[in-house]
């Protein structure tokens, strides 16, 4: 539970806020309105995350449930930080020159609004006199909605920006992108209903939720196909470690995660693996795999521009890519395999000691994968340090409002 909270709130949310604050001004053709709002939001959010993570080790202070366990004071601080980012984003949109927003802006808008709403719902539920079952259902719904709207939505929006920008090609199809956004908006909310598994919940509601989870494959496939077509004629750029290599890896993990979530939503499969390690494994494929690599791609593209450095990569970028690829894949598939084995042993009526002995090996393998992911995180920090300390100063040509096709692939050295 602590690991999931740290990954979502500590890493993916901070990376998503950075994406919002870096990308939005470049898409709307206006400076970020009140940059101090961004600094203030980051400070409030990270202070809240630090306090919240500390309370997880004080059971009397935290509430039960995944991604909804922080006490009320921490929830208030996180909501204030999130609302500040939301306000800075929308004020910048209003100050922009474009009348028709690029699809990345649409993903960011709905992802921020949904995250703000469902997190507030979780905080409100903690104040209401709910019974244990109702509280667990609200918690499950909030956690699933955060995964589908926030984690997935921000990853898709980020990829729609970084792939055209890094490849210097315009997006292949704006219509296909808009359709993918509409399908994601519809099915992400529907999918969250699939978490409401309890005899008190009507069967039709959970069935609709499972169907929504299966149908999330459609927008994911549309996004991946659109971005693959965008890379036409530029595939050689993806053969070297860097922005597009990170983006392509994210796209591969996206497809795998969407397919596994769809398979897990089948009644027969769900009956076997519900409550086992499968759920965490499938979630890691999307969060530690797809979302993390989408933000790695933007980091590789944005950090040299934000720091005004001419950065060509190096061994730390290679380590960042391959350690996270191996770590996310090993951890996720070890847990997925462990979930299948766990469910099968429970079905066969195996004694608890046999189950624990079998699961130990799967968990140790997953732990090794997470260790590799930690090495990747250290390599990413090392890359940021080297960009700032060793790369030569450079100026970048201002990016146009429409992604793709105008920003130079390399920096122009400053004189």
Short mmCIF file of C-alpha atoms in Angstrom, two decimals:
data_model
loop_
_atom_site.label_atom_id
_atom_site.label_comp_id
_atom_site.label_asym_id
_atom_site.label_seq_id
_atom_site.Cartn_x
_atom_site.Cartn_y
_atom_site.Cartn_z
CA UNK A 1 0.00 0.00 0.00
CA UNK A 2 2.79 2.42 0.88
CA UNK A 3 4.58 1.57 -2.36
CA UNK A 4 1.46 2.22 -4.46
CA UNK A 5 0.84 5.55 -2.73
CA UNK A 6 4.47 6.60 -3.21
CA UNK A 7 4.41 5.63 -6.89
CA UNK A 8 1.14 7.43 -7.68
CA UNK A 9 1.39 10.50 -5.46
CA UNK A 10 5.15 10.83 -5.13
CA UNK A 11 6.31 10.06 -8.67
CA UNK A 12 3.52 9.91 -11.26
CA UNK A 13 1.57 12.89 -9.95
CA UNK A 14 4.65 15.11 -9.67
CA UNK A 15 5.68 14.08 -13.19
CA UNK A 16 2.16 14.80 -14.44
CA UNK A 17 2.16 18.27 -12.85
CA UNK A 18 5.51 18.97 -14.50
CA UNK A 19 4.01 17.88 -17.84
CA UNK A 20 1.04 20.21 -17.38
CA UNK A 21 3.18 23.21 -16.46
CA UNK A 22 5.80 22.61 -19.20
CA UNK A 23 3.55 21.57 -22.09
CA UNK A 24 0.52 23.85 -21.73
CA UNK A 25 2.29 27.20 -22.41
CA UNK A 26 3.94 25.70 -25.50
CA UNK A 27 0.62 24.47 -26.88
CA UNK A 28 -1.42 27.61 -26.30
CA UNK A 29 1.27 30.14 -27.19
CA UNK A 30 1.29 31.98 -23.86
CA UNK A 31 3.56 32.06 -20.82
CA UNK A 32 2.44 30.16 -17.76
CA UNK A 33 0.18 32.49 -15.78
CA UNK A 34 1.74 33.23 -12.39
CA UNK A 35 4.65 30.82 -12.20
CA UNK A 36 4.65 31.17 -8.44
CA UNK A 37 1.37 29.24 -8.43
CA UNK A 38 3.27 26.31 -9.87
CA UNK A 39 5.97 26.49 -7.23
CA UNK A 40 3.35 26.85 -4.51
CA UNK A 41 1.37 23.88 -5.82
CA UNK A 42 4.48 21.70 -5.93
CA UNK A 43 5.39 22.70 -2.38
CA UNK A 44 1.91 21.99 -1.00
CA UNK A 45 1.60 18.71 -2.86
CA UNK A 46 4.96 17.32 -1.78
CA UNK A 47 4.52 18.48 1.80
CA UNK A 48 1.17 16.69 1.82
CA UNK A 49 2.63 13.53 0.27
CA UNK A 50 5.47 13.46 2.83
CA UNK A 51 3.03 13.90 5.71
CA UNK A 52 0.63 11.36 4.25
CA UNK A 53 3.31 8.72 3.75
CA UNK A 54 4.38 9.20 7.37
CA UNK A 55 0.83 8.60 8.61
CA UNK A 56 0.62 5.28 6.75
CA UNK A 57 2.82 3.87 9.51
CA UNK A 58 0.40 5.20 12.15
CA UNK A 59 -2.71 3.02 11.64
CA UNK A 60 -4.86 5.09 13.98
CA UNK A 61 -4.27 8.15 11.76
CA UNK A 62 -4.90 6.64 8.34
CA UNK A 63 -8.08 5.38 6.70
CA UNK A 64 -8.46 1.95 5.13
CA UNK A 65 -8.24 1.61 1.37
CA UNK A 66 -5.77 1.91 -1.51
CA UNK A 67 -4.86 5.48 -2.61
CA UNK A 68 -7.36 6.94 -0.10
CA UNK A 69 -5.61 6.36 3.20
CA UNK A 70 -4.38 9.81 4.15
CA UNK A 71 -5.98 11.69 7.08
CA UNK A 72 -8.24 14.68 6.48
CA UNK A 73 -5.62 17.41 7.06
CA UNK A 74 -3.32 15.78 4.51
CA UNK A 75 -6.22 15.37 2.06
CA UNK A 76 -6.93 19.10 2.38
CA UNK A 77 -3.33 20.03 1.63
CA UNK A 78 -3.20 17.71 -1.39
CA UNK A 79 -6.52 19.02 -2.70
CA UNK A 80 -5.27 22.59 -2.34
CA UNK A 81 -2.10 21.79 -4.29
CA UNK A 82 -4.09 19.97 -6.98
CA UNK A 83 -6.60 22.81 -7.26
CA UNK A 84 -3.73 25.30 -7.64
CA UNK A 85 -2.30 23.31 -10.57
CA UNK A 86 -5.79 23.10 -12.06
CA UNK A 87 -6.18 26.87 -11.71
CA UNK A 88 -2.78 27.65 -13.26
CA UNK A 89 -3.55 25.32 -16.16
CA UNK A 90 -6.93 26.88 -16.95
CA UNK A 91 -5.74 30.47 -16.50
CA UNK A 92 -2.96 29.76 -19.01
CA UNK A 93 -5.50 28.28 -21.43
CA UNK A 94 -7.61 31.42 -21.21
CA UNK A 95 -4.54 33.58 -21.87
CA UNK A 96 -3.55 31.53 -24.91
CA UNK A 97 -3.88 32.44 -28.56
CA UNK A 98 -5.43 29.21 -29.87
CA UNK A 99 -9.18 28.78 -30.18
CA UNK A 100 -9.15 25.02 -30.88
CA UNK A 101 -7.10 23.16 -28.25
CA UNK A 102 -4.69 20.42 -29.24
CA UNK A 103 -5.74 16.95 -28.02
CA UNK A 104 -3.10 16.91 -25.26
CA UNK A 105 -4.88 19.86 -23.64
CA UNK A 106 -8.14 17.90 -23.69
CA UNK A 107 -6.52 14.94 -21.95
CA UNK A 108 -4.93 17.20 -19.34
CA UNK A 109 -8.17 19.07 -18.66
CA UNK A 110 -10.29 15.99 -18.04
CA UNK A 111 -7.54 14.14 -16.14
CA UNK A 112 -7.06 17.08 -13.75
CA UNK A 113 -10.79 17.60 -13.27
CA UNK A 114 -11.43 13.89 -12.68
CA UNK A 115 -8.52 13.56 -10.24
CA UNK A 116 -9.70 16.60 -8.29
CA UNK A 117 -13.26 15.24 -8.18
CA UNK A 118 -12.57 11.65 -7.20
CA UNK A 119 -9.94 12.60 -4.62
CA UNK A 120 -12.44 15.03 -3.07
CA UNK A 121 -15.01 12.20 -3.10
CA UNK A 122 -12.62 9.98 -1.17
CA UNK A 123 -11.91 12.73 1.36
CA UNK A 124 -15.64 13.44 1.76
CA UNK A 125 -16.40 9.76 2.29
CA UNK A 126 -14.03 9.74 5.27
CA UNK A 127 -16.26 12.36 6.94
CA UNK A 128 -19.50 10.45 6.42
CA UNK A 129 -20.76 7.74 8.80
CA UNK A 130 -20.44 4.94 6.25
CA UNK A 131 -20.40 1.28 7.19
CA UNK A 132 -17.34 -0.83 6.44
CA UNK A 133 -18.71 -2.19 3.16
CA UNK A 134 -19.70 1.21 1.77
CA UNK A 135 -16.36 2.70 2.77
CA UNK A 136 -14.50 -0.12 1.02
CA UNK A 137 -16.59 0.35 -2.14
CA UNK A 138 -15.93 4.09 -2.26
CA UNK A 139 -12.22 3.46 -1.73
CA UNK A 140 -12.12 0.88 -4.54
CA UNK A 141 -13.98 3.20 -6.91
CA UNK A 142 -11.67 6.15 -6.16
CA UNK A 143 -8.52 4.04 -6.63
CA UNK A 144 -9.75 2.67 -9.96
CA UNK A 145 -10.84 6.11 -11.19
CA UNK A 146 -7.43 7.58 -10.31
CA UNK A 147 -5.78 4.82 -12.35
CA UNK A 148 -8.00 5.21 -15.44
CA UNK A 149 -8.50 8.98 -15.48
CA UNK A 150 -5.34 10.36 -13.90
CA UNK A 151 -2.51 7.88 -14.48
CA UNK A 152 -3.67 6.67 -17.90
CA UNK A 153 -5.04 10.01 -19.10
CA UNK A 154 -1.87 11.95 -18.30
CA UNK A 155 0.26 9.29 -19.99
CA UNK A 156 -1.81 9.45 -23.18
CA UNK A 157 -1.83 13.25 -23.24
CA UNK A 158 1.93 13.40 -22.68
CA UNK A 159 2.63 10.94 -25.50
CA UNK A 160 0.45 12.96 -27.88
CA UNK A 161 2.73 15.93 -27.21
CA UNK A 162 6.16 14.36 -27.08
CA UNK A 163 6.03 12.01 -30.09
CA UNK A 164 5.18 14.68 -32.72
CA UNK A 165 7.53 17.17 -31.07
CA UNK A 166 10.50 14.80 -30.86
CA UNK A 167 9.97 13.30 -34.33
CA UNK A 168 9.38 16.72 -35.96
CA UNK A 169 6.36 15.23 -37.73
CA UNK A 170 2.80 16.56 -37.40
CA UNK A 171 0.31 14.26 -35.71
CA UNK A 172 -0.96 11.73 -38.25
CA UNK A 173 -4.68 12.19 -37.58
CA UNK A 174 -6.41 14.81 -35.46
CA UNK A 175 -9.75 13.06 -35.96
CA UNK A 176 -8.38 9.76 -34.69
CA UNK A 177 -6.90 11.57 -31.68
CA UNK A 178 -10.24 13.22 -30.84
CA UNK A 179 -12.03 9.87 -31.15
CA UNK A 180 -9.48 8.29 -28.80
CA UNK A 181 -10.10 11.08 -26.27
CA UNK A 182 -13.87 10.63 -26.45
CA UNK A 183 -13.65 6.86 -26.01
CA UNK A 184 -11.20 7.21 -23.11
CA UNK A 185 -13.46 9.78 -21.42
CA UNK A 186 -16.45 7.44 -21.72
CA UNK A 187 -14.82 4.13 -20.83
CA UNK A 188 -12.50 5.37 -18.04
CA UNK A 189 -15.45 6.36 -15.89
CA UNK A 190 -17.37 3.20 -16.80
CA UNK A 191 -14.35 1.06 -15.93
CA UNK A 192 -14.27 2.47 -12.39
CA UNK A 193 -17.67 0.86 -11.76
CA UNK A 194 -16.00 -2.53 -12.18
CA UNK A 195 -14.29 -2.02 -8.83
CA UNK A 196 -17.67 -2.09 -7.04
CA UNK A 197 -17.61 -5.83 -6.34
CA UNK A 198 -20.03 -6.68 -3.55
CA UNK A 199 -23.36 -8.54 -3.28
CA UNK A 200 -25.02 -5.25 -2.33
CA UNK A 201 -24.10 -3.73 -5.73
CA UNK A 202 -26.46 -4.63 -8.59
CA UNK A 203 -24.96 -7.15 -11.02
CA UNK A 204 -25.63 -4.87 -13.98
CA UNK A 205 -23.37 -2.14 -12.53
CA UNK A 206 -20.32 -4.36 -12.12
CA UNK A 207 -21.01 -5.88 -15.54
CA UNK A 208 -21.01 -2.41 -17.11
CA UNK A 209 -17.75 -1.71 -15.29
CA UNK A 210 -16.13 -4.86 -16.63
CA UNK A 211 -17.32 -4.02 -20.15
CA UNK A 212 -15.84 -0.53 -19.78
CA UNK A 213 -12.51 -2.02 -18.74
CA UNK A 214 -12.49 -4.26 -21.81
CA UNK A 215 -13.44 -1.37 -24.08
CA UNK A 216 -10.55 0.77 -22.80
CA UNK A 217 -8.47 -1.28 -25.23
CA UNK A 218 -10.06 0.73 -28.08
CA UNK A 219 -8.74 4.23 -27.18
CA UNK A 220 -5.34 2.79 -26.24
CA UNK A 221 -5.05 1.07 -29.63
CA UNK A 222 -6.16 4.25 -31.41
CA UNK A 223 -3.53 6.30 -29.60
CA UNK A 224 -0.75 3.81 -30.32
CA UNK A 225 -1.75 3.47 -34.00
CA UNK A 226 -1.94 7.26 -34.42
CA UNK A 227 1.48 7.80 -32.87
CA UNK A 228 3.00 4.96 -34.88
CA UNK A 229 1.73 6.60 -38.08
CA UNK A 230 3.14 9.91 -36.85
CA UNK A 231 6.60 8.33 -36.77
CA UNK A 232 6.44 7.45 -40.45
CA UNK A 233 9.79 8.19 -42.03
CA UNK A 234 11.40 8.91 -38.65
CA UNK A 235 11.74 5.40 -37.20
CA UNK A 236 15.52 5.58 -37.26
CA UNK A 237 15.34 8.18 -34.48
CA UNK A 238 13.86 5.51 -32.22
CA UNK A 239 16.86 3.22 -32.68
CA UNK A 240 18.99 5.35 -30.37
CA UNK A 241 18.32 5.73 -26.67
CA UNK A 242 16.42 8.91 -25.99
CA UNK A 243 13.02 10.54 -26.15
CA UNK A 244 11.44 8.39 -28.86
CA UNK A 245 12.87 5.17 -27.41
CA UNK A 246 11.18 6.01 -24.11
CA UNK A 247 7.94 6.87 -25.93
CA UNK A 248 7.89 3.65 -27.96
CA UNK A 249 8.51 1.62 -24.82
CA UNK A 250 5.58 3.41 -23.17
CA UNK A 251 3.38 2.53 -26.15
CA UNK A 252 4.35 -1.15 -25.91
CA UNK A 253 3.54 -1.22 -22.19
CA UNK A 254 0.24 0.58 -22.88
CA UNK A 255 -0.92 -2.16 -25.23
CA UNK A 256 0.15 -4.91 -22.84
CA UNK A 257 -1.50 -3.27 -19.82
CA UNK A 258 -4.77 -2.62 -21.67
CA UNK A 259 -4.96 -6.22 -22.89
CA UNK A 260 -4.22 -7.66 -19.45
CA UNK A 261 -6.80 -5.42 -17.78
CA UNK A 262 -9.35 -6.53 -20.39
CA UNK A 263 -8.51 -10.20 -19.81
CA UNK A 264 -8.73 -9.71 -16.05
CA UNK A 265 -12.23 -8.23 -16.44
CA UNK A 266 -13.57 -11.51 -17.86
CA UNK A 267 -15.77 -13.19 -15.26
CA UNK A 268 -13.91 -16.50 -15.36
CA UNK A 269 -10.50 -14.86 -15.04
CA UNK A 270 -11.71 -12.40 -12.40
CA UNK A 271 -13.05 -15.27 -10.28
CA UNK A 272 -9.61 -16.89 -10.38
CA UNK A 273 -7.31 -13.91 -9.75
CA UNK A 274 -9.36 -11.39 -7.73
CA UNK A 275 -7.58 -10.56 -4.50
CA UNK A 276 -4.30 -12.12 -5.68
CA UNK A 277 -0.99 -10.69 -6.88
CA UNK A 278 -2.40 -10.45 -10.43
CA UNK A 279 -4.11 -7.14 -9.64
CA UNK A 280 -0.89 -5.44 -8.51
CA UNK A 281 1.02 -6.95 -11.44
CA UNK A 282 -1.43 -5.65 -14.05
CA UNK A 283 -1.43 -2.27 -12.32
CA UNK A 284 2.39 -2.12 -12.37
CA UNK A 285 2.41 -2.80 -16.10
CA UNK A 286 0.40 0.38 -16.61
CA UNK A 287 1.96 2.60 -13.94
CA UNK A 288 5.60 1.52 -13.63
CA UNK A 289 5.64 0.61 -17.32
CA UNK A 290 3.44 2.76 -19.58
CA UNK A 291 2.98 5.90 -17.47
CA UNK A 292 6.55 6.00 -16.19
CA UNK A 293 8.03 5.67 -19.67
CA UNK A 294 5.69 8.35 -21.04
CA UNK A 295 6.99 10.75 -18.38
CA UNK A 296 10.58 9.60 -18.98
CA UNK A 297 10.09 10.54 -22.65
CA UNK A 298 8.91 14.03 -21.72
CA UNK A 299 11.70 14.39 -19.16
CA UNK A 300 14.31 13.53 -21.80
CA UNK A 301 12.78 16.07 -24.18
CA UNK A 302 11.97 18.82 -21.68
CA UNK A 303 14.84 18.84 -19.19
CA UNK A 304 17.49 20.15 -21.65
CA UNK A 305 15.07 22.85 -22.79
CA UNK A 306 14.07 23.87 -19.27
CA UNK A 307 17.71 23.97 -18.17
CA UNK A 308 18.93 25.38 -21.53
CA UNK A 309 21.52 22.71 -22.11
CA UNK A 310 22.67 20.84 -25.21
CA UNK A 311 22.27 17.24 -24.03
CA UNK A 312 23.09 14.21 -26.19
CA UNK A 313 22.42 11.50 -23.63
CA UNK A 314 24.89 8.96 -22.34
CA UNK A 315 25.30 5.86 -20.24
CA UNK A 316 22.92 7.13 -17.57
CA UNK A 317 20.10 7.40 -20.13
CA UNK A 318 20.84 3.85 -21.32
CA UNK A 319 20.71 2.62 -17.73
CA UNK A 320 17.48 4.54 -17.13
CA UNK A 321 15.80 2.92 -20.14
CA UNK A 322 16.94 -0.67 -19.78
CA UNK A 323 16.81 -0.94 -16.00
CA UNK A 324 13.22 0.36 -15.90
CA UNK A 325 12.19 -1.79 -18.87
CA UNK A 326 13.57 -4.94 -17.27
CA UNK A 327 12.40 -3.97 -13.79
CA UNK A 328 8.83 -3.13 -14.74
CA UNK A 329 8.47 -6.21 -16.95
CA UNK A 330 9.99 -8.62 -14.41
CA UNK A 331 8.02 -7.23 -11.45
CA UNK A 332 4.71 -7.07 -13.33
CA UNK A 333 4.87 -10.49 -14.95
CA UNK A 334 6.17 -12.16 -11.79
CA UNK A 335 3.14 -10.85 -9.91
CA UNK A 336 0.78 -11.72 -12.75
CA UNK A 337 2.14 -15.28 -12.86
CA UNK A 338 2.02 -15.42 -9.08
CA UNK A 339 -1.62 -14.34 -9.12
CA UNK A 340 -2.55 -17.15 -11.51
CA UNK A 341 -0.67 -19.67 -9.35
CA UNK A 342 -2.22 -18.27 -6.18
CA UNK A 343 -5.73 -18.47 -7.59
CA UNK A 344 -5.17 -22.00 -8.85
CA UNK A 345 -3.88 -23.17 -5.47
CA UNK A 346 -6.88 -21.64 -3.71
CA UNK A 347 -9.23 -23.34 -6.17
CA UNK A 348 -7.53 -26.69 -5.49
CA UNK A 349 -7.83 -26.17 -1.74
CA UNK A 350 -4.09 -26.08 -1.08
CA UNK A 351 -3.04 -25.50 2.55
CA UNK A 352 -1.81 -21.98 3.48
CA UNK A 353 1.79 -23.11 4.04
CA UNK A 354 1.98 -24.54 0.50
CA UNK A 355 0.56 -21.31 -0.94
CA UNK A 356 3.03 -19.18 1.00
CA UNK A 357 5.96 -21.35 -0.03
CA UNK A 358 5.01 -21.15 -3.71
CA UNK A 359 4.31 -17.43 -3.65
CA UNK A 360 7.63 -16.64 -2.00
CA UNK A 361 9.52 -17.22 -5.26
CA UNK A 362 7.18 -15.04 -7.27
CA UNK A 363 7.46 -12.26 -4.70
CA UNK A 364 11.25 -12.47 -4.58
CA UNK A 365 11.37 -12.19 -8.38
CA UNK A 366 9.04 -9.19 -8.27
CA UNK A 367 11.26 -7.63 -5.59
CA UNK A 368 14.28 -8.04 -7.86
CA UNK A 369 12.36 -6.28 -10.63
CA UNK A 370 11.52 -3.38 -8.33
CA UNK A 371 15.21 -3.20 -7.42
CA UNK A 372 16.05 -2.71 -11.09
CA UNK A 373 13.38 0.01 -11.27
CA UNK A 374 15.06 1.76 -8.34
CA UNK A 375 18.38 1.67 -10.24
CA UNK A 376 16.59 3.33 -13.18
CA UNK A 377 15.32 6.08 -10.87
CA UNK A 378 18.86 6.73 -9.66
CA UNK A 379 20.05 6.86 -13.28
CA UNK A 380 17.30 9.39 -14.09
CA UNK A 381 18.44 11.62 -11.25
CA UNK A 382 22.03 11.25 -12.44
CA UNK A 383 20.98 12.31 -15.94
CA UNK A 384 19.34 15.46 -14.59
CA UNK A 385 22.47 16.25 -12.59
CA UNK A 386 24.71 15.74 -15.61
CA UNK A 387 22.48 17.82 -17.88
CA UNK A 388 22.82 20.77 -15.54
CA UNK A 389 26.50 20.38 -14.62
CA UNK A 390 28.26 19.03 -17.72
CA UNK A 391 26.20 19.91 -20.83
CA UNK A 392 27.11 23.17 -22.58
CA UNK A 393 24.72 26.09 -22.43
CA UNK A 394 22.37 26.38 -25.41
CA UNK A 395 19.36 28.36 -26.57
CA UNK A 396 16.36 26.69 -28.19
CA UNK A 397 14.25 28.20 -30.93
CA UNK A 398 10.84 29.00 -29.39
CA UNK A 399 8.40 26.17 -29.99
CA UNK A 400 5.28 26.82 -32.06
CA UNK A 401 1.79 26.31 -30.66
CA UNK A 402 1.15 23.30 -32.91
CA UNK A 403 3.37 20.32 -31.93
CA UNK A 404 5.60 18.78 -34.52
CA UNK A 405 7.48 20.15 -37.45
CA UNK A 406 9.14 23.38 -36.37
CA UNK A 407 11.24 23.06 -33.24
CA UNK A 408 14.80 22.04 -34.08
CA UNK A 409 15.94 18.58 -33.06
CA UNK A 410 19.09 19.95 -31.48
CA UNK A 411 19.89 23.04 -29.53
CA UNK A 412 21.52 26.07 -31.04
CA UNK A 413 24.73 26.85 -29.13
CA UNK A 414 24.80 30.16 -27.34
CA UNK A 415 27.59 32.62 -28.13
#
